[in-house]
Amino acid sequence: MDDRWAAAWRVAPDYLAQHVLLSVSALALGVAISLPLAVAASRNAAVRWPSLFGASLIQTIPSLALLALFYPLLLALSALGKTWFGHGFQALGFLPSLLALTLYSMLPILRNGVAGIMGVDHAAVEAARGMGMTSLQRLIRVELPLAAPVIMAGIRTAAVWTIGAATLATPVGQTSLGNYIFLGLQTENWVFVLFGCGASAGLALCTDQLLGLIESGLTQRRPWRMWVGGAGLLVGALAALSPLASATVGRSYVVGSKNFSEQSILSELMASRLEATGAHVQQKQDLGSATAYRALAAGEIDAYVDYTGTLWTNVLDRRDNPGRAVVLRELTSNLKRRDGVMLLGPIGFENAYALAMRADRAKALGIVTIADLAAHAADLNLGSDLEFLSRPEWTALRNAYGLRFRKETSYQPTFMYRALADGEADVISAFSSDGRIAADHLIVLGDPREALPPYDAVILVSPARVEDSRLLGALRPLVGAIPVAAMRAANYTVDRDTDKLTPAQAAADLARRIGSGQPKQ
Amino acid sequence: MIELTDLTKIYGGRRAVGPLSLTIPKGQFVALLGGSGCGKTTTLKMINGLITPDGGAVKVGGAPAGEEPPHLLRRRIGYVFQEVGLFPHMTIDENIAVGPKLAGWERPRITSRTQELLDLVALPNELGERLPSGLSGGQRQRVGMARALAAGPRIMLMDEPFGALDPITRDDLGRDYRMLHDRLGLTSVMVTHDVMEALLLADRIVVLDKGAILADGSPGELLADYPDPIVRSLMETPRRQAERVEALIRAPRHG
Ligand SMILES: Nc1ncnc2c1ncn2[C@@H]1O[C@H](COP(=O)(O)OP(=O)(O)O)[C@@H](O)[C@H]1O
Ligand SMILES: [Mg+2]
């Protein structure tokens, strides 16, 4: 228990700094765009309706979706930039998060800005005109000061929204306080979830109070309140950002991982091995499955672990199963040729899609293989992870065995196991390296017709790093180093309900167990 | 100094003003007199371009309106608003200083000018620190007058400038203003619905009715048998009041 709090505190400076940097940048950009737009909109009805409508429309897009949409968009733009100007830009991480949050922050600022400026006492506005002020002088000396409390209220709302929504930047590869929440959800580390929610709520609350002080200072014309609020914000932001300044700049490696425990552990393992060489390493965690490969090919992450079956079907778009050795060989040559990506080698264990049942239940029904299952499927419920039902593996499996379940339901992996334990699901789409298989007394059903391709875990290296001897030197010892029992055990320490380890702790244990804690130079 | 030719303003198909032609020579004090809604404010605002006419022409100081940017014209014309329109976020001193600041005066000159104007409109200097919300309606109206005069305009347009004042202050301030008008050689246009005020202060009274000029003459001409019946009845009240007051003064005292 204490360990988890300690682990949460340890990464807090980095997460908070990244979160504050993202929120402050998005809010500043939002104000910089929305305020002039509000001025234009308050003067001109032809600007007013389209801009307010546009901002409202953006607001109707769920924030997570908005963030997710920017990644492919930026990736395409970056590719265009590469062909036109010779260099692209980072499509993952800060930029998409910044753009999405900026758009998201616009509505309250715009709406309050327009209402504030248009709500200024007509007599004062006419007096300003009558005294001979230009349009700009009238704006600066009369309209903006009088509208300031209303505009400030809008900025305050935007700040609270932005800080909250910034937690959703984690899945597009931007570190934020959301890392606690996503990682915590995924590993059922409720301390992390609580910590992340509490930290982001506390941050939003403090910011709101300080902005509120400025707002009331403006309303009641008490300059000292504005100064105190402004100084509080500035000091707070600088303090939160200070870890960024001390972080080593320069060559740093980025290790990626998808959104499940095994990936987090392997990412930590690779990162610690790289750090042991003196390199500065960043981790981009919780990437979507398809996002991860594209990010690697685009050079936004330097290395991550993927699985041969996933690459075979998703990247090479193959549906056949020519066998483990052929799949590995063809992947190695095709990924190299197609994207310049290097397949460093298999780690030594397989994390295959498999169908699993509770051992007692399978025994009672006399089910050993998927072929046996097919006869009973009509009376059974299938629980799957979020991806499985839309994957070609499922289609292949269903066609090969003629599987027709009574009901098919998708869950977050951790909840899927719970559903199986509760009897809500009878069969689940398990992963063969999952520690819970042994722990929960499950059996993996055999695949006699070889409908599913092999899923050997392999290390992939981005095109930009294929000549990087430090990276290759640090990661190569992992090839063939982790047997499935070791991986299962490590996964279980993170996934179990009590006495959980963080992925970093599990990685350290795993490193000790496989006996390659010190990378060979 | 001010030349209006066939000036017209139409609101929602209805003619609010015009066609109205009027020439005001330099140094004249003109009262625009008329009932509520007859187009006095609209006419005044068309002179400094706060309202754009739908027809006709405005010339100020010989130059047609539109020859220079309207805000430059307005800086040379003092305007007292019917709703006063003080800037609520500025102190009284700052309100008065707006015109001089726009004209680019130096700070010490602005400070002494502010004091001078507070004296002129008979407000104590310490009021200068307050916000408009801390003043009575009458005090605010005087600040409005001071603000219009601050940058030393040659032309003053005043929309019911003494409307919210008590009768005594009203008379005092009216007389003070008239003296200032004469001393500085201003050209003044004052909108009012108060016949007595127009008679006592103005050199010339222009009576408006439904946006058109009904009568135009000196107070004496209008008080003498004017041909128009409406104007005659308008002048009837102050004349009868004056006669009664005079009778009271002349009559032997009781006791
Ligand atoms: N912005 C406006 N829109 C429509 N009608 C207006 C507007 N301003 C004034 N009017 C109308 O024009 C007429 C003259 O108004 P105004 O010049 O303010 O009168 P006065 O100052 O003599 O009381 C009135 O009938 C008034 O209702
Ligand atoms: Mg009026």
PDB file of C-alpha atoms in Angstrom, chain A residues 228-362:
ATOM      1  CA  VAL A 228      -2.498  38.382  -5.315  1.00  0.00           C
ATOM      2  CA  GLY A 229      -4.382  36.129  -7.756  1.00  0.00           C
ATOM      3  CA  GLY A 230      -1.972  36.841 -10.595  1.00  0.00           C
ATOM      4  CA  ALA A 231       1.091  36.348  -8.426  1.00  0.00           C
ATOM      5  CA  GLY A 232      -0.367  33.103  -7.042  1.00  0.00           C
ATOM      6  CA  LEU A 233      -0.925  31.759 -10.557  1.00  0.00           C
ATOM      7  CA  LEU A 234       2.530  32.762 -11.703  1.00  0.00           C
ATOM      8  CA  VAL A 235       4.341  31.326  -8.699  1.00  0.00           C
ATOM      9  CA  GLY A 236       2.261  28.130  -8.854  1.00  0.00           C
ATOM     10  CA  ALA A 237       2.890  27.643 -12.564  1.00  0.00           C
ATOM     11  CA  LEU A 238       6.621  28.293 -12.227  1.00  0.00           C
ATOM     12  CA  ALA A 239       6.911  25.918  -9.287  1.00  0.00           C
ATOM     13  CA  ALA A 240       4.995  23.214 -11.147  1.00  0.00           C
ATOM     14  CA  LEU A 241       7.080  23.691 -14.283  1.00  0.00           C
ATOM     15  CA  SER A 242      10.462  23.791 -12.574  1.00  0.00           C
ATOM     16  CA  PRO A 243      11.149  20.011 -12.947  1.00  0.00           C
ATOM     17  CA  LEU A 244      11.039  20.501 -16.724  1.00  0.00           C
ATOM     18  CA  ALA A 245      13.852  23.031 -16.624  1.00  0.00           C
ATOM     19  CA  SER A 246      16.140  20.686 -14.724  1.00  0.00           C
ATOM     20  CA  ALA A 247      15.354  17.702 -16.968  1.00  0.00           C
ATOM     21  CA  THR A 248      18.265  16.872 -19.191  1.00  0.00           C
ATOM     22  CA  VAL A 249      17.815  18.226 -22.620  1.00  0.00           C
ATOM     23  CA  GLY A 250      19.499  16.749 -25.606  1.00  0.00           C
ATOM     24  CA  ARG A 251      19.489  13.199 -26.901  1.00  0.00           C
ATOM     25  CA  SER A 252      16.750  11.296 -25.244  1.00  0.00           C
ATOM     26  CA  TYR A 253      15.122   8.029 -26.150  1.00  0.00           C
ATOM     27  CA  VAL A 254      11.403   7.450 -26.264  1.00  0.00           C
ATOM     28  CA  VAL A 255      10.101   4.021 -25.358  1.00  0.00           C
ATOM     29  CA  GLY A 256       6.486   3.294 -26.143  1.00  0.00           C
ATOM     30  CA  SER A 257       3.931   0.926 -24.754  1.00  0.00           C
ATOM     31  CA  LYS A 258       0.354  -0.070 -25.426  1.00  0.00           C
ATOM     32  CA  ASN A 259      -2.342   0.054 -22.840  1.00  0.00           C
ATOM     33  CA  PHE A 260      -1.902  -3.105 -20.778  1.00  0.00           C
ATOM     34  CA  SER A 261       0.267  -4.184 -17.883  1.00  0.00           C
ATOM     35  CA  GLU A 262       2.684  -6.421 -19.777  1.00  0.00           C
ATOM     36  CA  GLN A 263       3.464  -3.533 -22.116  1.00  0.00           C
ATOM     37  CA  SER A 264       4.033  -1.148 -19.206  1.00  0.00           C
ATOM     38  CA  ILE A 265       6.387  -3.629 -17.544  1.00  0.00           C
ATOM     39  CA  LEU A 266       8.372  -4.232 -20.732  1.00  0.00           C
ATOM     40  CA  SER A 267       8.519  -0.494 -21.401  1.00  0.00           C
ATOM     41  CA  GLU A 268       9.886   0.095 -17.900  1.00  0.00           C
ATOM     42  CA  LEU A 269      12.360  -2.732 -18.416  1.00  0.00           C
ATOM     43  CA  MET A 270      13.632  -1.311 -21.709  1.00  0.00           C
ATOM     44  CA  ALA A 271      13.733   2.203 -20.261  1.00  0.00           C
ATOM     45  CA  SER A 272      15.749   1.161 -17.234  1.00  0.00           C
ATOM     46  CA  ARG A 273      18.232  -0.691 -19.412  1.00  0.00           C
ATOM     47  CA  LEU A 274      18.652   2.388 -21.586  1.00  0.00           C
ATOM     48  CA  GLU A 275      18.960   4.631 -18.551  1.00  0.00           C
ATOM     49  CA  ALA A 276      21.658   2.346 -17.205  1.00  0.00           C
ATOM     50  CA  THR A 277      23.755   3.414 -20.215  1.00  0.00           C
ATOM     51  CA  GLY A 278      23.420   7.027 -19.041  1.00  0.00           C
ATOM     52  CA  ALA A 279      20.781   7.953 -21.618  1.00  0.00           C
ATOM     53  CA  HIS A 280      17.778  10.104 -20.845  1.00  0.00           C
ATOM     54  CA  VAL A 281      14.607   8.139 -21.525  1.00  0.00           C
ATOM     55  CA  GLN A 282      11.031   9.195 -21.916  1.00  0.00           C
ATOM     56  CA  GLN A 283       8.132   6.773 -21.930  1.00  0.00           C
ATOM     57  CA  LYS A 284       4.980   7.173 -23.933  1.00  0.00           C
ATOM     58  CA  GLN A 285       2.510   4.859 -22.335  1.00  0.00           C
ATOM     59  CA  ASP A 286      -1.007   3.755 -23.027  1.00  0.00           C
ATOM     60  CA  LEU A 287      -0.769   4.106 -26.801  1.00  0.00           C
ATOM     61  CA  GLY A 288      -3.531   2.597 -28.890  1.00  0.00           C
ATOM     62  CA  SER A 289      -2.542  -0.647 -30.628  1.00  0.00           C
ATOM     63  CA  ALA A 290      -2.529   0.818 -34.142  1.00  0.00           C
ATOM     64  CA  THR A 291      -1.141   4.136 -32.944  1.00  0.00           C
ATOM     65  CA  ALA A 292       1.965   2.499 -31.509  1.00  0.00           C
ATOM     66  CA  TYR A 293       3.214   1.006 -34.794  1.00  0.00           C
ATOM     67  CA  ARG A 294       2.529   4.167 -36.773  1.00  0.00           C
ATOM     68  CA  ALA A 295       4.279   6.255 -34.121  1.00  0.00           C
ATOM     69  CA  LEU A 296       7.298   3.965 -34.354  1.00  0.00           C
ATOM     70  CA  ALA A 297       7.390   4.069 -38.143  1.00  0.00           C
ATOM     71  CA  ALA A 298       7.142   7.878 -37.984  1.00  0.00           C
ATOM     72  CA  GLY A 299      10.043   7.990 -35.524  1.00  0.00           C
ATOM     73  CA  GLU A 300       8.013   9.407 -32.661  1.00  0.00           C
ATOM     74  CA  ILE A 301       8.910   6.518 -30.452  1.00  0.00           C
ATOM     75  CA  ASP A 302      12.206   4.679 -30.730  1.00  0.00           C
ATOM     76  CA  ALA A 303      11.263   1.212 -29.564  1.00  0.00           C
ATOM     77  CA  TYR A 304       8.379  -0.817 -28.239  1.00  0.00           C
ATOM     78  CA  VAL A 305       7.240  -4.402 -27.987  1.00  0.00           C
ATOM     79  CA  ASP A 306       4.622  -5.763 -30.361  1.00  0.00           C
ATOM     80  CA  TYR A 307       3.424  -9.263 -31.210  1.00  0.00           C
ATOM     81  CA  THR A 308       3.985 -11.121 -34.471  1.00  0.00           C
ATOM     82  CA  GLY A 309       0.334 -12.051 -34.952  1.00  0.00           C
ATOM     83  CA  THR A 310      -0.795  -8.460 -34.460  1.00  0.00           C
ATOM     84  CA  LEU A 311       1.750  -7.170 -36.943  1.00  0.00           C
ATOM     85  CA  TRP A 312       0.931  -9.976 -39.381  1.00  0.00           C
ATOM     86  CA  THR A 313      -2.767  -9.163 -39.535  1.00  0.00           C
ATOM     87  CA  ASN A 314      -2.828  -5.425 -38.806  1.00  0.00           C
ATOM     88  CA  VAL A 315       0.268  -4.158 -40.551  1.00  0.00           C
ATOM     89  CA  LEU A 316       0.821  -6.719 -43.338  1.00  0.00           C
ATOM     90  CA  ASP A 317      -2.900  -7.354 -43.639  1.00  0.00           C
ATOM     91  CA  ARG A 318      -2.377 -11.135 -43.913  1.00  0.00           C
ATOM     92  CA  ARG A 319      -5.075 -13.624 -42.972  1.00  0.00           C
ATOM     93  CA  ASP A 320      -3.177 -16.899 -43.523  1.00  0.00           C
ATOM     94  CA  ASN A 321      -1.054 -18.756 -40.986  1.00  0.00           C
ATOM     95  CA  PRO A 322       2.104 -20.157 -42.533  1.00  0.00           C
ATOM     96  CA  GLY A 323       3.617 -21.041 -39.135  1.00  0.00           C
ATOM     97  CA  ARG A 324       5.775 -19.341 -36.501  1.00  0.00           C
ATOM     98  CA  ALA A 325       9.126 -19.333 -38.290  1.00  0.00           C
ATOM     99  CA  VAL A 326       7.769 -18.083 -41.623  1.00  0.00           C
ATOM    100  CA  VAL A 327       5.719 -15.349 -39.969  1.00  0.00           C
ATOM    101  CA  LEU A 328       8.769 -14.073 -38.092  1.00  0.00           C
ATOM    102  CA  ARG A 329      10.983 -14.178 -41.153  1.00  0.00           C
ATOM    103  CA  GLU A 330       8.494 -12.441 -43.428  1.00  0.00           C
ATOM    104  CA  LEU A 331       7.761  -9.789 -40.837  1.00  0.00           C
ATOM    105  CA  THR A 332      11.449  -9.036 -40.377  1.00  0.00           C
ATOM    106  CA  SER A 333      12.008  -8.495 -44.076  1.00  0.00           C
ATOM    107  CA  ASN A 334       8.681  -6.838 -44.892  1.00  0.00           C
ATOM    108  CA  LEU A 335       8.680  -4.296 -42.065  1.00  0.00           C
ATOM    109  CA  LYS A 336      12.258  -3.373 -42.964  1.00  0.00           C
ATOM    110  CA  ARG A 337      11.429  -2.945 -46.629  1.00  0.00           C
ATOM    111  CA  ARG A 338       8.089  -1.230 -46.169  1.00  0.00           C
ATOM    112  CA  ASP A 339       8.707   1.157 -43.268  1.00  0.00           C
ATOM    113  CA  GLY A 340      12.382   0.838 -42.445  1.00  0.00           C
ATOM    114  CA  VAL A 341      11.375  -0.629 -39.085  1.00  0.00           C
ATOM    115  CA  MET A 342      13.795  -3.094 -37.494  1.00  0.00           C
ATOM    116  CA  LEU A 343      12.528  -6.243 -35.849  1.00  0.00           C
ATOM    117  CA  LEU A 344      15.241  -6.798 -33.292  1.00  0.00           C
ATOM    118  CA  GLY A 345      14.049 -10.269 -32.345  1.00  0.00           C
ATOM    119  CA  PRO A 346      11.586 -12.274 -30.253  1.00  0.00           C
ATOM    120  CA  ILE A 347      11.760 -11.814 -26.502  1.00  0.00           C
ATOM    121  CA  GLY A 348      11.053 -15.461 -25.801  1.00  0.00           C
ATOM    122  CA  PHE A 349       7.413 -15.708 -24.844  1.00  0.00           C
ATOM    123  CA  GLU A 350       4.132 -15.646 -26.699  1.00  0.00           C
ATOM    124  CA  ASN A 351       1.144 -13.517 -25.812  1.00  0.00           C
ATOM    125  CA  ALA A 352      -1.405 -15.088 -28.097  1.00  0.00           C
ATOM    126  CA  TYR A 353      -5.054 -14.486 -28.311  1.00  0.00           C
ATOM    127  CA  ALA A 354      -6.651 -17.532 -26.787  1.00  0.00           C
ATOM    128  CA  LEU A 355     -10.027 -18.545 -25.489  1.00  0.00           C
ATOM    129  CA  ALA A 356     -10.026 -19.366 -21.806  1.00  0.00           C
ATOM    130  CA  MET A 357     -12.547 -20.817 -19.349  1.00  0.00           C
ATOM    131  CA  ARG A 358     -12.660 -21.543 -15.677  1.00  0.00           C
ATOM    132  CA  ALA A 359     -11.090 -24.954 -15.289  1.00  0.00           C
ATOM    133  CA  ASP A 360     -13.976 -26.393 -13.252  1.00  0.00           C
ATOM    134  CA  ARG A 361     -16.568 -25.241 -15.731  1.00  0.00           C
ATOM    135  CA  ALA A 362     -14.635 -26.552 -18.720  1.00  0.00           C
TER     136      ALA A 362
END
